[in-house]
GROMACS .gro file of C-alpha atoms in nm:
model
   59
    1MET     CA    1  -0.128   2.482   0.215
    2GLU     CA    2   0.194   2.283   0.252
    3ASP     CA    3   0.061   2.111   0.567
    4GLN     CA    4  -0.251   1.993   0.386
    5TYR     CA    5  -0.037   1.836   0.116
    6VAL     CA    6   0.167   1.640   0.372
    7VAL     CA    7  -0.143   1.527   0.562
    8GLY     CA    8  -0.314   1.415   0.240
    9TRP     CA    9  -0.008   1.224   0.120
   10GLY     CA   10   0.028   1.051   0.458
   11THR     CA   11  -0.340   0.960   0.462
   12LEU     CA   12  -0.308   0.812   0.114
   13ALA     CA   13  -0.010   0.605   0.233
   14LEU     CA   14  -0.216   0.466   0.524
   15ILE     CA   15  -0.510   0.384   0.297
   16ASN     CA   16  -0.281   0.206   0.051
   17ALA     CA   17  -0.124   0.005   0.333
   18GLY     CA   18  -0.472  -0.117   0.428
   19LEU     CA   19  -0.557  -0.197   0.066
   20ALA     CA   20  -0.232  -0.391   0.029
   21GLN     CA   21  -0.297  -0.597   0.340
   22GLY     CA   22  -0.643  -0.675   0.208
   23LYS     CA   23  -0.473  -0.823  -0.099
   24ASN     CA   24  -0.228  -1.029   0.112
   25ARG     CA   25   0.066  -0.797   0.044
   26SER     CA   26   0.298  -0.619   0.285
   27GLY     CA   27   0.128  -0.310   0.422
   28LEU     CA   28   0.453  -0.160   0.547
   29ASN     CA   29   0.626  -0.192   0.211
   30TRP     CA   30   0.330  -0.035   0.033
   31PHE     CA   31   0.315   0.245   0.290
   32PHE     CA   32   0.672   0.348   0.208
   33LEU     CA   33   0.624   0.290  -0.164
   34THR     CA   34   0.323   0.523  -0.157
   35LEU     CA   35   0.531   0.795   0.006
   36PHE     CA   36   0.741   0.795  -0.312
   37LEU     CA   37   0.484   0.711  -0.581
   38GLY     CA   38   0.162   0.851  -0.434
   39PRO     CA   39  -0.150   0.794  -0.645
   40ILE     CA   40   0.042   0.573  -0.889
   41ALA     CA   41   0.086   0.319  -0.607
   42THR     CA   42  -0.290   0.329  -0.548
   43LEU     CA   43  -0.352   0.245  -0.911
   44ILE     CA   44  -0.108  -0.046  -0.896
   45ILE     CA   45  -0.268  -0.190  -0.582
   46VAL     CA   46  -0.619  -0.164  -0.723
   47VAL     CA   47  -0.525  -0.325  -1.057
   48TRP     CA   48  -0.320  -0.615  -0.917
   49GLU     CA   49  -0.505  -0.931  -0.824
   50LYS     CA   50  -0.520  -1.062  -0.470
   51LEU     CA   51  -0.239  -1.299  -0.374
   52PRO     CA   52  -0.337  -1.643  -0.244
   53LYS     CA   53  -0.298  -1.683   0.132
   54GLN     CA   54   0.027  -1.842   0.238
   55LYS     CA   55   0.009  -2.148   0.461
   56ASP     CA   56   0.146  -2.118   0.812
   57LEU     CA   57   0.451  -2.348   0.828
   58SER     CA   58   0.530  -2.279   1.194
   59GLN     CA   59   0.313  -2.563   1.323
   0.00000   0.00000   0.00000
């Protein structure tokens, strides 16, 4: 039972990282944040609006 909990929590963290990247936010930061907050982080990502794309200044 303990293993299923860990696998589910890790899967949720990966899903949230993908959701965050889709909203122009850092997937890595949201992955780690989800490890601590879990479903609360999912709610935050879903409720927040998408950030505007940043312009590439390296050119």
